[in-house]
Coordinates of C-alpha atoms in Angstrom, one line a residue:
L1 CA -27.5 -45.5 9.7
L2 CA -26.9 -49.1 9.8
Y3 CA -26.2 -48.9 5.9
A4 CA -24.0 -45.7 6.2
I5 CA -21.7 -47.7 8.9
L6 CA -21.1 -50.9 6.6
L7 CA -20.9 -49.2 3.4
P8 CA -17.4 -49.1 4.1
Y9 CA -16.7 -52.5 5.0
I10 CA -18.8 -53.6 2.3
I11 CA -16.7 -51.8 -0.5
F12 CA -13.5 -53.0 1.4
S13 CA -14.3 -56.3 1.7
F14 CA -15.3 -56.4 -2.3
P15 CA -12.1 -54.6 -4.1
H16 CA -12.3 -56.5 -7.6
S17 CA -16.0 -55.2 -7.8
F18 CA -15.7 -52.2 -7.3
S19 CA -12.0 -51.8 -9.0
P20 CA -13.1 -50.6 -12.4
Q21 CA -14.7 -47.8 -10.9
F22 CA -12.1 -46.8 -8.4
K23 CA -9.1 -48.0 -10.2
V24 CA -5.9 -46.2 -9.0
T25 CA -3.3 -45.8 -11.2
P26 CA 0.1 -43.9 -10.8
P27 CA 1.4 -41.5 -13.0
H28 CA 4.1 -42.2 -16.1
C29 CA 7.2 -42.2 -13.8
I30 CA 10.4 -40.8 -16.1
K31 CA 13.9 -41.4 -15.8
T32 CA 15.7 -39.4 -13.6
P33 CA 19.4 -38.6 -13.3
S34 CA 20.3 -37.6 -9.8
I35 CA 23.1 -36.6 -7.7
I36 CA 23.4 -38.6 -4.5
A37 CA 25.4 -37.0 -1.5
H38 CA 27.4 -38.6 0.8
P39 CA 25.3 -39.8 4.0
S40 CA 26.7 -37.6 6.8
K41 CA 27.5 -39.2 10.2
G42 CA 28.2 -37.7 13.4
D43 CA 28.6 -38.8 17.1
G44 CA 25.0 -39.9 18.2
S45 CA 23.7 -39.2 15.0
L46 CA 21.7 -40.8 12.4
K47 CA 22.1 -41.3 9.0
S48 CA 20.7 -39.3 6.4
L49 CA 20.7 -39.0 2.4
E50 CA 20.5 -36.4 0.2
M51 CA 19.3 -36.3 -3.6
H52 CA 19.6 -33.7 -6.4
F53 CA 18.1 -34.1 -9.3
S54 CA 15.6 -31.7 -12.1
I55 CA 12.2 -32.2 -12.7
G56 CA 9.8 -30.8 -15.2
L57 CA 6.2 -29.6 -15.5
H58 CA 3.7 -32.3 -15.3
T59 CA 6.4 -34.8 -14.8
T60 CA 6.8 -37.3 -11.9
V61 CA 9.8 -39.1 -10.3
C62 CA 9.0 -42.6 -8.5
F63 CA 11.5 -44.2 -6.1
R64 CA 11.5 -47.1 -3.5
L65 CA 13.0 -47.1 -0.1
E66 CA 14.3 -50.7 0.4
D67 CA 15.4 -50.9 3.9
T68 CA 18.4 -53.7 4.4
N69 CA 16.9 -54.2 8.0
E70 CA 15.3 -57.8 8.3
N71 CA 12.7 -56.8 10.7
S72 CA 11.5 -54.1 8.2
S73 CA 8.1 -55.5 7.1
L74 CA 7.7 -56.4 3.1
S75 CA 4.7 -53.5 3.2
S76 CA 6.8 -50.6 3.8
Q77 CA 9.3 -51.8 1.0
S78 CA 6.8 -52.4 -1.8
L79 CA 5.7 -48.7 -1.5
L80 CA 6.3 -46.6 -4.2
H81 CA 7.1 -42.8 -3.5
T82 CA 6.3 -40.3 -6.3
V83 CA 6.7 -36.5 -6.7
T84 CA 5.0 -34.8 -9.3
L85 CA 5.5 -31.0 -10.7
S86 CA 1.8 -30.7 -10.4
R87 CA 1.4 -27.0 -11.4
I88 CA 3.8 -23.5 -11.7
E89 CA 1.6 -20.4 -10.9
H90 CA 1.9 -16.5 -11.2
H91 CA 0.2 -14.9 -8.8
H92 CA -0.4 -11.5 -10.0
P93 CA -2.1 -8.6 -7.5
V94 CA -4.8 -6.5 -9.0
T95 CA -3.3 -2.9 -8.5
Q96 CA -6.7 -1.0 -10.4
K97 CA -10.0 -2.0 -11.2
Y98 CA -13.2 -0.3 -12.9
N99 CA -16.1 -1.1 -15.0
F100 CA -16.9 -0.5 -18.7
G101 CA -19.3 -0.9 -21.2
I102 CA -18.9 -1.0 -25.6
P103 CA -20.9 2.2 -26.4
E104 CA -23.6 1.3 -28.7
V105 CA -23.5 5.3 -30.2
R106 CA -26.6 7.1 -32.1
A107 CA -26.5 10.5 -33.4
D108 CA -29.7 12.4 -34.0
C109 CA -29.2 15.9 -35.5
F110 CA -31.3 18.4 -37.3
C111 CA -30.3 21.4 -39.6
E112 CA -31.7 25.1 -39.6
C113 CA -30.6 26.9 -42.8
E114 CA -31.2 30.2 -40.5
S115 CA -30.0 30.6 -36.8
T116 CA -32.4 30.0 -34.6
E117 CA -32.9 29.7 -30.8
R118 CA -33.7 26.0 -31.0
C119 CA -30.4 25.4 -32.8
S120 CA -27.6 27.8 -31.8
S121 CA -24.2 27.5 -29.9
S122 CA -25.7 28.4 -26.5
S123 CA -28.1 25.9 -26.6
Y124 CA -25.9 23.1 -28.3
E125 CA -22.3 23.1 -27.7
F126 CA -20.3 21.7 -24.8
L127 CA -23.9 20.6 -23.1
K128 CA -25.3 17.7 -22.0
C129 CA -28.7 16.6 -23.0
P130 CA -32.0 17.5 -21.0
E131 CA -33.3 14.4 -19.5
G132 CA -36.3 13.7 -21.6
K133 CA -38.5 10.4 -22.1
E134 CA -36.2 8.3 -23.8
Q135 CA -33.8 6.4 -21.6
T136 CA -29.8 6.9 -22.2
H137 CA -26.6 6.3 -20.3
G138 CA -24.8 9.4 -21.6
C139 CA -26.2 12.3 -24.1
Y140 CA -24.2 15.1 -25.3
R141 CA -25.0 17.9 -27.6
T142 CA -22.6 18.9 -30.4
F143 CA -22.9 22.2 -32.7
F144 CA -22.1 22.5 -36.2
P145 CA -21.9 26.1 -37.8
N146 CA -21.6 27.2 -41.3
Q147 CA -22.8 24.2 -42.9
S148 CA -24.1 24.0 -46.6
N149 CA -27.4 26.0 -47.8
K150 CA -27.9 24.7 -51.2
S151 CA -31.1 23.9 -50.6
C152 CA -32.4 26.6 -48.5
E153 CA -35.0 28.8 -50.2
S154 CA -33.4 32.2 -48.4
S155 CA -29.8 31.2 -47.8
S156 CA -28.1 32.6 -44.8
P157 CA -24.7 33.9 -45.5
M158 CA -23.4 32.2 -42.4
G159 CA -24.7 29.1 -43.9
S160 CA -27.2 26.7 -42.3
N161 CA -26.6 25.1 -38.8
L162 CA -26.3 21.7 -38.2
C163 CA -27.2 20.5 -34.4
C164 CA -26.8 16.7 -32.9
E165 CA -27.4 14.6 -29.8
L166 CA -24.7 12.5 -29.2
K167 CA -26.8 9.2 -27.4
F168 CA -24.7 6.7 -25.6
N169 CA -25.9 2.6 -24.7
P170 CA -24.0 0.2 -23.5
Y171 CA -23.9 -2.9 -26.4
E172 CA -26.5 -5.3 -25.6
N173 CA -26.3 -4.1 -21.6
R174 CA -22.7 -6.1 -21.4
T175 CA -20.4 -5.1 -18.6
Y176 CA -17.0 -5.6 -18.3
T177 CA -14.1 -5.1 -15.8
A178 CA -10.7 -3.3 -16.6
V179 CA -7.7 -4.3 -13.9
R180 CA -4.2 -3.7 -14.1
L181 CA -1.7 -6.5 -12.9
G182 CA 1.3 -5.8 -10.7
D183 CA 4.7 -8.1 -10.7
P184 CA 3.8 -11.5 -9.7
S185 CA 4.9 -14.1 -7.3
T186 CA 5.8 -17.8 -8.6
F187 CA 4.7 -20.8 -6.8
A188 CA 5.4 -24.2 -7.8
I189 CA 2.9 -26.7 -6.4
F190 CA 4.1 -30.4 -5.8
T191 CA 2.1 -33.4 -5.1
Y192 CA 3.5 -36.2 -3.0
I193 CA 1.6 -39.5 -3.3
T194 CA 2.7 -43.0 -1.9
Y195 CA 1.2 -46.5 -3.8
D196 CA 1.0 -50.0 -2.4
Y197 CA 0.9 -52.7 -4.5
S198 CA -1.7 -55.2 -3.2
A199 CA -4.0 -57.6 -4.5
N200 CA -3.1 -56.9 -7.9
S201 CA -4.1 -53.3 -7.5
W202 CA -2.8 -50.1 -6.3
I203 CA -3.8 -48.7 -3.3
E204 CA -3.4 -44.8 -2.4
R205 CA -1.7 -44.4 0.9
D206 CA -0.6 -41.1 1.5
K207 CA -1.4 -37.7 -0.6
N208 CA 0.0 -34.4 0.2
P209 CA 0.3 -31.4 -2.1
I210 CA 2.7 -29.0 -1.8
R211 CA 3.0 -25.0 -2.8
I212 CA 6.1 -23.6 -2.5
Q213 CA 7.6 -20.0 -3.5
I214 CA 10.3 -20.2 -5.6
D215 CA 11.3 -16.3 -6.5
G216 CA 12.6 -16.2 -2.8
R217 CA 14.9 -17.8 -0.7
S218 CA 15.4 -21.8 -0.7
Q219 CA 12.3 -23.4 0.7
E220 CA 12.4 -26.6 2.5
N221 CA 9.2 -28.8 3.1
S222 CA 8.1 -31.9 4.8
L223 CA 6.5 -34.5 2.1
D224 CA 5.4 -37.5 4.5
N225 CA 3.6 -37.4 8.1
R226 CA 6.4 -38.4 9.9
G227 CA 9.0 -36.3 8.4
L228 CA 11.4 -38.9 7.0
L229 CA 11.0 -37.1 3.6
K230 CA 11.8 -33.4 3.0
L231 CA 11.8 -31.1 -0.2
V232 CA 14.3 -28.7 -1.0
V233 CA 13.6 -26.2 -4.0
S234 CA 16.0 -23.6 -4.3
A235 CA 15.4 -20.1 -5.5
W236 CA 14.8 -20.2 -8.9
G237 CA 14.7 -16.4 -10.1
R238 CA 12.7 -15.1 -13.3
V239 CA 10.8 -17.6 -15.1
S240 CA 11.1 -18.6 -18.9
H241 CA 7.8 -17.2 -19.5
Q242 CA 5.8 -14.5 -17.7
L243 CA 2.7 -12.6 -18.5
E244 CA 3.4 -8.7 -18.8
S245 CA 2.2 -6.3 -16.2
G246 CA -0.4 -4.0 -17.4
M247 CA -4.3 -3.7 -18.3
Y248 CA -5.9 -6.2 -19.2
F249 CA -10.2 -6.9 -19.0
T250 CA -12.9 -9.7 -18.7
Q251 CA -16.4 -9.9 -18.9
S252 CA -18.4 -9.1 -15.9
N253 CA -20.5 -12.2 -14.6
P254 CA -22.4 -11.0 -10.8
G255 CA -22.8 -14.0 -9.0
G256 CA -21.3 -16.3 -11.5
E257 CA -18.0 -17.7 -12.5
M258 CA -15.6 -15.3 -13.9
E259 CA -14.3 -15.7 -17.3
G260 CA -10.6 -15.7 -18.8
I261 CA -8.9 -12.5 -18.9
R262 CA -8.3 -10.6 -22.2
K263 CA -5.6 -8.2 -23.5
E264 CA -6.5 -4.9 -25.4
Q265 CA -5.5 -1.4 -25.3
I266 CA -7.1 -0.6 -22.5
N267 CA -7.3 3.2 -20.4
D268 CA -5.9 3.7 -16.9
I269 CA -8.1 4.5 -14.7
T270 CA -7.3 8.0 -14.6
D271 CA -7.3 8.1 -18.6
T272 CA -10.1 9.0 -21.0
N273 CA -8.5 8.1 -24.5
V274 CA -11.4 7.5 -27.0
H275 CA -9.2 5.0 -29.0
Q276 CA -8.8 2.7 -26.4
L277 CA -11.3 0.3 -24.3
G278 CA -12.6 1.8 -20.9
W279 CA -13.4 5.0 -22.6
Y280 CA -17.3 4.5 -21.6
R281 CA -17.1 3.8 -17.9
Q282 CA -19.6 2.6 -15.4
E283 CA -20.5 4.1 -12.0
E284 CA -20.2 1.9 -9.3
R285 CA -22.7 2.9 -6.7
N286 CA -25.9 3.4 -9.3
G287 CA -24.8 1.4 -12.2
H288 CA -25.0 4.5 -14.4
F289 CA -22.6 4.5 -17.6
Y290 CA -20.7 8.0 -18.6
V291 CA -18.2 9.4 -20.5
Q292 CA -15.9 11.5 -18.3
N293 CA -15.7 15.1 -19.4
G294 CA -18.2 13.9 -22.2
A295 CA -19.2 17.5 -23.4
V296 CA -15.7 18.3 -24.4
I297 CA -14.7 14.9 -25.6
A298 CA -18.0 14.6 -27.9
K299 CA -17.2 18.1 -29.3
N300 CA -13.7 16.7 -30.2
V301 CA -14.7 13.3 -31.4
H302 CA -17.9 13.6 -33.3
G303 CA -18.2 15.3 -36.9
A304 CA -20.6 16.0 -38.8
K305 CA -21.8 17.8 -42.3
V306 CA -24.8 18.4 -43.7
I307 CA -25.8 16.9 -47.3
D308 CA -29.2 18.4 -48.0
C309 CA -30.8 20.8 -45.0
K310 CA -34.2 20.8 -46.3
E311 CA -34.8 17.4 -47.0
Q312 CA -32.6 17.0 -43.2
I313 CA -30.0 14.5 -44.7
Y314 CA -26.6 14.7 -43.2
S315 CA -23.6 12.2 -42.7
S316 CA -21.8 11.6 -39.2
S317 CA -18.9 10.1 -38.0
L318 CA -16.9 9.2 -34.6
A319 CA -13.1 9.7 -34.4
A320 CA -13.0 7.0 -32.0
N321 CA -12.3 3.3 -31.4
F322 CA -14.1 0.6 -29.7
Y323 CA -17.9 1.4 -30.3
M324 CA -20.9 0.1 -31.9
P325 CA -22.1 0.2 -34.7
G326 CA -19.1 -0.2 -36.1
R327 CA -16.3 -3.1 -36.2
F328 CA -15.8 -4.1 -32.5
T329 CA -14.7 -8.4 -31.6
L330 CA -13.3 -9.4 -28.4
P331 CA -9.9 -10.3 -28.3
P332 CA -9.1 -14.0 -27.6
Y333 CA -8.1 -15.1 -24.0
V334 CA -4.9 -14.9 -23.5
E335 CA -4.3 -18.6 -23.2
E336 CA -5.6 -18.7 -26.4
R337 CA -2.9 -16.0 -27.5
H338 CA 0.2 -17.5 -25.7
H339 CA 0.6 -21.2 -25.9
W340 CA 2.4 -21.5 -22.3
I341 CA -0.3 -20.2 -20.4
E342 CA -2.8 -23.0 -19.4
R343 CA -5.5 -21.3 -17.3
A344 CA -5.5 -17.6 -16.5
A345 CA -8.4 -16.6 -14.1
F346 CA -9.3 -14.3 -11.2
Y347 CA -8.8 -16.3 -7.7
D348 CA -12.3 -15.4 -6.5
G349 CA -14.9 -13.1 -6.8
S350 CA -13.3 -10.2 -4.9
M351 CA -10.9 -10.3 -8.2
R352 CA -8.0 -9.0 -6.0
Q353 CA -5.6 -11.7 -7.6
V354 CA -5.2 -13.8 -11.4
I355 CA -3.4 -16.8 -11.1
V356 CA -1.9 -17.7 -14.1
S357 CA -1.3 -21.3 -14.6
H358 CA 1.7 -22.6 -17.0
S359 CA 1.5 -25.2 -19.5
E360 CA 4.8 -25.4 -20.0
G361 CA 7.7 -24.1 -18.4
T362 CA 11.9 -25.2 -17.4
N363 CA 12.8 -27.5 -15.3
L364 CA 13.1 -27.1 -11.3
Y365 CA 16.4 -28.7 -9.8
I366 CA 15.2 -29.3 -6.1
G367 CA 17.0 -31.7 -3.1
L368 CA 15.3 -34.5 -1.3
H369 CA 16.4 -35.0 1.8
L370 CA 16.1 -38.5 3.5
A371 CA 16.3 -39.2 7.4
K372 CA 17.8 -42.6 8.1
G373 CA 18.7 -43.2 4.6
S374 CA 21.6 -44.5 2.8
E375 CA 22.9 -44.5 -0.9
G376 CA 22.2 -48.2 -1.5
N377 CA 18.6 -48.3 -0.2
V378 CA 17.0 -46.0 -2.8
V379 CA 16.1 -47.1 -6.1
F380 CA 14.8 -45.1 -9.1
L381 CA 11.8 -46.3 -10.8
H382 CA 10.4 -45.2 -14.4
N383 CA 8.1 -46.2 -17.4
S384 CA 9.1 -47.3 -20.5
S385 CA 8.4 -44.7 -23.7
R386 CA 6.7 -45.7 -27.2
I387 CA 5.7 -44.0 -30.1
D388 CA 3.8 -46.0 -33.0
S389 CA 3.2 -43.1 -35.4
F390 CA 3.0 -39.2 -35.7
D391 CA 1.7 -36.4 -38.4
G392 CA 2.3 -32.5 -38.2
S393 CA 3.3 -29.6 -40.0
I394 CA 5.7 -26.7 -39.4
L395 CA 3.8 -23.2 -38.7
V396 CA 4.7 -19.9 -38.8
D397 CA 1.5 -18.3 -37.1
S398 CA 0.3 -14.5 -37.4
H399 CA 2.5 -13.5 -34.8
S400 CA 5.7 -14.7 -36.5
R401 CA 6.0 -17.3 -33.9
H402 CA 7.5 -21.0 -34.9
Y403 CA 5.9 -24.3 -34.0
L404 CA 6.0 -27.5 -34.4
N405 CA 2.5 -29.0 -34.5
L406 CA 2.5 -32.3 -34.0
S407 CA -0.2 -34.8 -33.9
L408 CA 0.8 -38.2 -32.0
S409 CA -0.4 -41.7 -32.1
E410 CA -0.3 -44.5 -29.6
A411 CA 2.2 -42.3 -27.5
T412 CA 3.7 -42.3 -23.6
G413 CA 6.7 -41.1 -22.0
K414 CA 9.6 -39.1 -23.3
L415 CA 9.8 -38.9 -27.0
N416 CA 13.3 -37.4 -28.6
G417 CA 13.2 -35.9 -32.0
L418 CA 15.1 -34.0 -35.1
I419 CA 14.8 -32.1 -37.8
H420 CA 16.6 -32.4 -41.1
A421 CA 17.3 -29.2 -43.1
S422 CA 15.4 -30.7 -46.3
E423 CA 13.2 -33.8 -47.5
S424 CA 16.5 -35.6 -47.4
V425 CA 18.0 -37.7 -44.2
A426 CA 21.2 -37.0 -45.3
S427 CA 20.9 -33.4 -44.6
P428 CA 22.6 -31.9 -41.6
Q429 CA 20.0 -31.9 -38.5
I430 CA 19.2 -28.4 -37.8
H431 CA 17.6 -28.5 -34.7
T432 CA 16.5 -31.6 -31.5
F433 CA 13.7 -31.5 -29.1
S434 CA 12.2 -33.7 -26.9
V435 CA 8.3 -33.9 -25.9
Y436 CA 6.5 -35.5 -23.2
V437 CA 3.4 -37.8 -23.0
H438 CA 2.9 -38.0 -19.4
E439 CA -0.3 -40.8 -19.6
V440 CA 0.9 -44.3 -18.4
A441 CA -1.3 -46.0 -21.0
S442 CA -0.6 -45.2 -24.8
T443 CA -2.5 -42.2 -26.1
N444 CA -3.0 -40.3 -29.2
R445 CA -2.0 -36.5 -28.2
S446 CA -1.7 -33.1 -30.4
L447 CA 1.6 -30.8 -29.0
L448 CA 2.8 -27.5 -30.2
V449 CA 6.7 -27.4 -29.9
P450 CA 8.8 -24.2 -30.1
L451 CA 10.9 -24.1 -32.6
P452 CA 14.0 -21.3 -33.6
A453 CA 13.6 -19.1 -36.4
T454 CA 16.5 -20.9 -37.8
V455 CA 13.9 -23.4 -39.3
D456 CA 13.2 -21.4 -42.1
K457 CA 10.6 -22.0 -45.2
G458 CA 10.3 -25.5 -47.0
R459 CA 9.1 -29.0 -46.1
K460 CA 11.4 -30.9 -43.7
L461 CA 12.1 -34.5 -42.5
V462 CA 11.2 -35.1 -39.0
C463 CA 12.2 -38.0 -37.2
M464 CA 11.1 -39.1 -33.6
R465 CA 11.9 -41.9 -31.4
A466 CA 10.9 -43.1 -27.7
E467 CA 13.8 -42.2 -25.3
E468 CA 14.7 -45.8 -24.8
E469 CA 15.1 -46.7 -28.4
K470 CA 18.5 -46.4 -30.7
E471 CA 18.4 -43.2 -33.3
E472 CA 18.4 -46.0 -36.3
D473 CA 14.8 -47.0 -34.9
S474 CA 13.5 -43.5 -35.6
I475 CA 10.1 -43.3 -37.3
C476 CA 10.4 -40.4 -40.1
A477 CA 7.8 -38.0 -41.8
I478 CA 8.0 -35.0 -44.3
L479 CA 6.1 -32.4 -43.0
P480 CA 4.6 -29.4 -45.1
Y481 CA 5.4 -25.6 -44.1
H482 CA 2.7 -23.3 -43.5
E483 CA 3.1 -19.6 -43.0
E484 CA 0.5 -17.4 -42.2
A485 CA 0.0 -13.7 -42.8
L486 CA 0.8 -11.1 -40.3
E487 CA -1.9 -9.8 -38.4
I488 CA -3.2 -6.5 -38.6
D489 CA -6.2 -4.8 -37.0
V490 CA -6.4 -1.5 -38.4
E491 CA -10.1 0.5 -37.4
N492 CA -11.3 2.7 -40.2
N493 CA -14.0 4.9 -38.8
S494 CA -16.5 5.9 -41.9
W495 CA -18.9 8.5 -42.6
R496 CA -22.6 7.0 -41.8
E497 CA -25.3 9.3 -44.0
L498 CA -28.6 9.7 -41.7
K499 CA -31.8 11.3 -41.9
G500 CA -33.1 13.8 -39.0
R501 CA -36.6 14.6 -38.3
C502 CA -37.5 17.9 -37.5
P503 CA -41.2 18.9 -38.8
D504 CA -40.7 22.6 -37.3
C505 CA -37.3 23.4 -39.2
N506 CA -37.0 25.9 -41.8
H507 CA -40.4 27.4 -42.1
I508 CA -41.0 31.0 -41.7
S509 CA -41.8 32.3 -38.3
Y510 CA -42.3 36.0 -37.0
N511 CA -39.2 35.7 -35.0
S512 CA -36.9 34.4 -38.4
F513 CA -38.8 37.7 -40.8
I514 CA -37.7 40.1 -38.2
D515 CA -34.4 38.7 -37.9
N516 CA -34.0 38.9 -41.9
L517 CA -34.9 42.8 -41.7
N518 CA -32.4 43.8 -39.4
P519 CA -29.5 45.4 -41.4
L520 CA -26.6 44.5 -39.0
K521 CA -27.2 40.9 -40.2
L522 CA -26.0 42.2 -43.5
F523 CA -22.4 43.1 -42.0
G524 CA -21.5 39.6 -40.3
G525 CA -19.0 37.4 -41.6
F526 CA -16.9 39.7 -43.5
Q527 CA -13.6 37.9 -44.2
S528 CA -12.5 38.5 -47.6
L529 CA -12.7 41.1 -50.8
G530 CA -15.2 38.5 -52.5
D531 CA -17.0 39.1 -49.5
G532 CA -17.4 42.6 -49.6
F533 CA -18.5 42.9 -53.0
T534 CA -20.8 40.4 -52.2
K535 CA -22.1 42.3 -48.7
A536 CA -22.2 45.6 -51.0
A537 CA -24.5 43.7 -53.7
D538 CA -26.9 42.7 -50.9
L539 CA -26.9 46.3 -49.4
L540 CA -27.5 47.5 -52.8
I541 CA -30.4 45.1 -52.9
Y542 CA -31.7 46.0 -49.3
I543 CA -32.1 49.6 -50.2
I544 CA -33.7 48.8 -53.8
G545 CA -36.0 46.9 -51.7
L546 CA -37.1 49.6 -49.2
I547 CA -37.4 52.0 -52.1
I548 CA -40.1 49.9 -53.5
L549 CA -41.5 49.2 -50.5
Y550 CA -41.9 53.1 -49.6
L551 CA -43.9 53.6 -52.8
L552 CA -45.8 50.4 -52.5
I553 CA -47.0 51.7 -49.1
T554 CA -47.5 55.4 -50.1
K555 CA -49.0 55.3 -53.3
F556 CA -50.9 51.9 -53.3
I557 CA -51.6 50.3 -50.1
I558 CA -52.5 53.9 -48.3
P559 CA -55.1 54.6 -50.9
V560 CA -56.4 51.4 -51.5
C561 CA -57.1 51.7 -47.8
Q562 CA -58.8 54.8 -47.6
C563 CA -61.2 53.8 -50.5
C564 CA -62.2 50.7 -48.8
L565 CA -62.1 51.6 -45.2
C566 CA -63.1 55.5 -45.0
P567 CA -65.7 56.1 -48.3
I568 CA -67.8 58.6 -45.9
L569 CA -64.8 60.3 -45.7
V570 CA -64.5 60.6 -49.2
A571 CA -67.6 61.8 -49.7
K572 CA -67.6 64.3 -47.2
M573 CA -64.2 65.8 -48.6
T574 CA -66.3 65.6 -52.1
R575 CA -69.4 67.9 -50.6
S576 CA -67.1 70.1 -48.8
R577 CA -65.3 70.9 -51.9
E578 CA -68.1 71.3 -53.6
E579 CA -69.8 73.5 -50.8
E580 CA -66.2 75.5 -51.2
R581 CA -67.1 76.0 -55.0
E582 CA -70.3 77.6 -54.3
R583 CA -69.0 79.8 -52.1
A584 CA -66.3 80.7 -53.9
E585 CA -68.7 81.6 -56.9
R586 CA -70.6 83.5 -54.8
R587 CA -68.1 85.6 -53.6
R588 CA -67.0 86.3 -56.9
G589 CA -70.7 87.2 -58.1
D590 CA -71.5 89.7 -55.3
R591 CA -68.0 90.9 -56.0
R592 CA -69.3 92.2 -59.6
K593 CA -72.9 93.6 -58.2
D594 CA -70.5 95.8 -55.9
K595 CA -69.0 97.3 -59.2
V596 CA -72.0 97.7 -61.1
V597 CA -73.8 99.7 -58.4
D598 CA -71.0 101.9 -57.6
G599 CA -70.3 102.9 -61.4
A600 CA -74.2 103.7 -62.1
Y601 CA -74.4 106.2 -58.7
V602 CA -71.6 108.5 -59.8

C-alpha cells in the first residue's frame, strides 16, 4: 500500500528518468487559414471571438491564447491548444441477419437397367433422404428416367433409370453471417488536447474526445471543462464516399472478435437463389443446415446422366454457384476493395451496427467560439513540412480506378505535387495534388493518391515539394505507368464423372422376370412411327416366343416329366393295352366258333 501511494510522487520527482518511456509529443500542426469574426460587445456582455476554418481528416489545428492581462500567469499563456479531426465514421444499422454455410455437395447415384421399386419416380422424385447412419446436414433425392442402356443385357424400351441422393455438409464446418446494411448516420470524432511545455518536455494537461453527428443540424460542443472554448460544426450532408446499402457477410466467430465484412452477391433473407451466397442456411435454434424448399431446388439444379449403367458409371453437375468441390474463394474485405475505408467492422457481439471508419475524406468547415477572447490574443501555430525523396508508379487497377502509388522518404507535413503530360518538364501540367504526412518527425510513408482519367497512358514526370518551398525547388521523378486487366470472375460448372455402388442392381429377380412377361409393357412409350415398327417387331417376337414355349411344354417337357416321374403309370398303361388286346382276340375267336357250330347244325 505504501508503494502504491509513493509511486506517483517518485515518478513526478524524476521526470527525466521516465521521459523516454512516457514521452509526450504534440501532433503535427498544419497551416490554418481562418476567418475571424469581429468581437461582439453589448451592455454588460463579455467579449467573445469566433473563428471559422476548414480541417481535414487526421489533421490538427494548433493555437495559443495569449492573455494581454498583466496578472495572467505565464503557464496559462504557454498552453498549446490542439483540435484534431481523428475519425469520420458511418454507422450502418443492420436490418436483416441470418447464418449460412458454403455447402460441400456430394452426389451418390446408382443405375437400374429395368424399372424397379428400388429406383422409381415414387421413391426418388421430390423427396428428402430417409435418416440413415451417415450424418449429413441436408439430403435430397433426384430421379432421372430414360437414360442410356447400351451396356444393359436386357434393355428396356424406356431406357435405364438413374437415382441419386444429393448430400450437403458445411464446408470445413465454417459458418458465415449475412447482414443487410441500411443507410448510415455520419459522425465526426474530434480530439481536443492542451499541452504545457515545462522542464524541456511536453505535458498533456487536458484531453477531451468529442463525437458530433454531421448529417443533421449544426452541433455545438464545449471543448474544455470551463466552457470557454466551444466547437461548432455545420451540417455537412452526404460525404464524398459512402458504403452502399445492401447485403454483406462475415465469418462467424462465436465468443471471439468478429472479422471484417465482405461484399458479394448474397440472398436476401426471403430469397433462395442458388447463384448467390446464402442459399444453404443454418437454423438458429438447433444449428442444423438446410436448403429452403430443398427437394424442388435439388430437382431443378442437379443434372446427371448415365455413361455405363452396368458398370455404374455416371456424370453429375450442379447448376449453382458458391459450393464445394468447386472454385470458391472468399472475396476481399471491403477495406481492401475500397481504399477510402480504414476499417469496417461490427460494433459489438450483438451485430446490430456496422461502423465504417474513413481513411480519407473531404474537409470539414468548423467554427471555434472563444469566450473572453479578442482578435489579438489568438495565435495559430504550424510545423514545417519536409520531403527528402520519393518514388512510385501510376496505376490503373482491375476496377479501372486511377491511382498514384507513392513511396515517400523522410517526409512530414503537407506536400504539394504536380503531374506533367509526358516525361519532359516543358510539357503542360495535367494534374495537381496534395498529400499529408501527419507525423511530427520525418518518416517513410506509402500513399495512394486518386487520379482523374485524364492522366492517360505513358510515363509521366511527377514533381513534389514541401508546402513552404518554392516550385523551382521541387524534386522530380519519371514514374512508370501500369495497367491491370479487368477482373473477370465467371464460374463455370463442369460435369464430373463418378462411379456408383449398387451390388444388387441389374440382377435377374422374380419380380423383374414376371414384369418382363407382361404384354402391356410392350405398348408403353409409343411416340413416333419408328417406335410403332419397333413395337410391332417386339410383338411378333413375343408371339413367336409364346408358340415356341407352347411346343416346348407339350412336346418335350410334359413327356419327359411323365417318363421320369410316372414309370409305373406307363407300365400299367402298357399292361392294360395288352390285356385289352388279348380280350379282343378272345372275342374274335369266340365269334368264329359260334359261326362253325351254327353251320354244322343246319
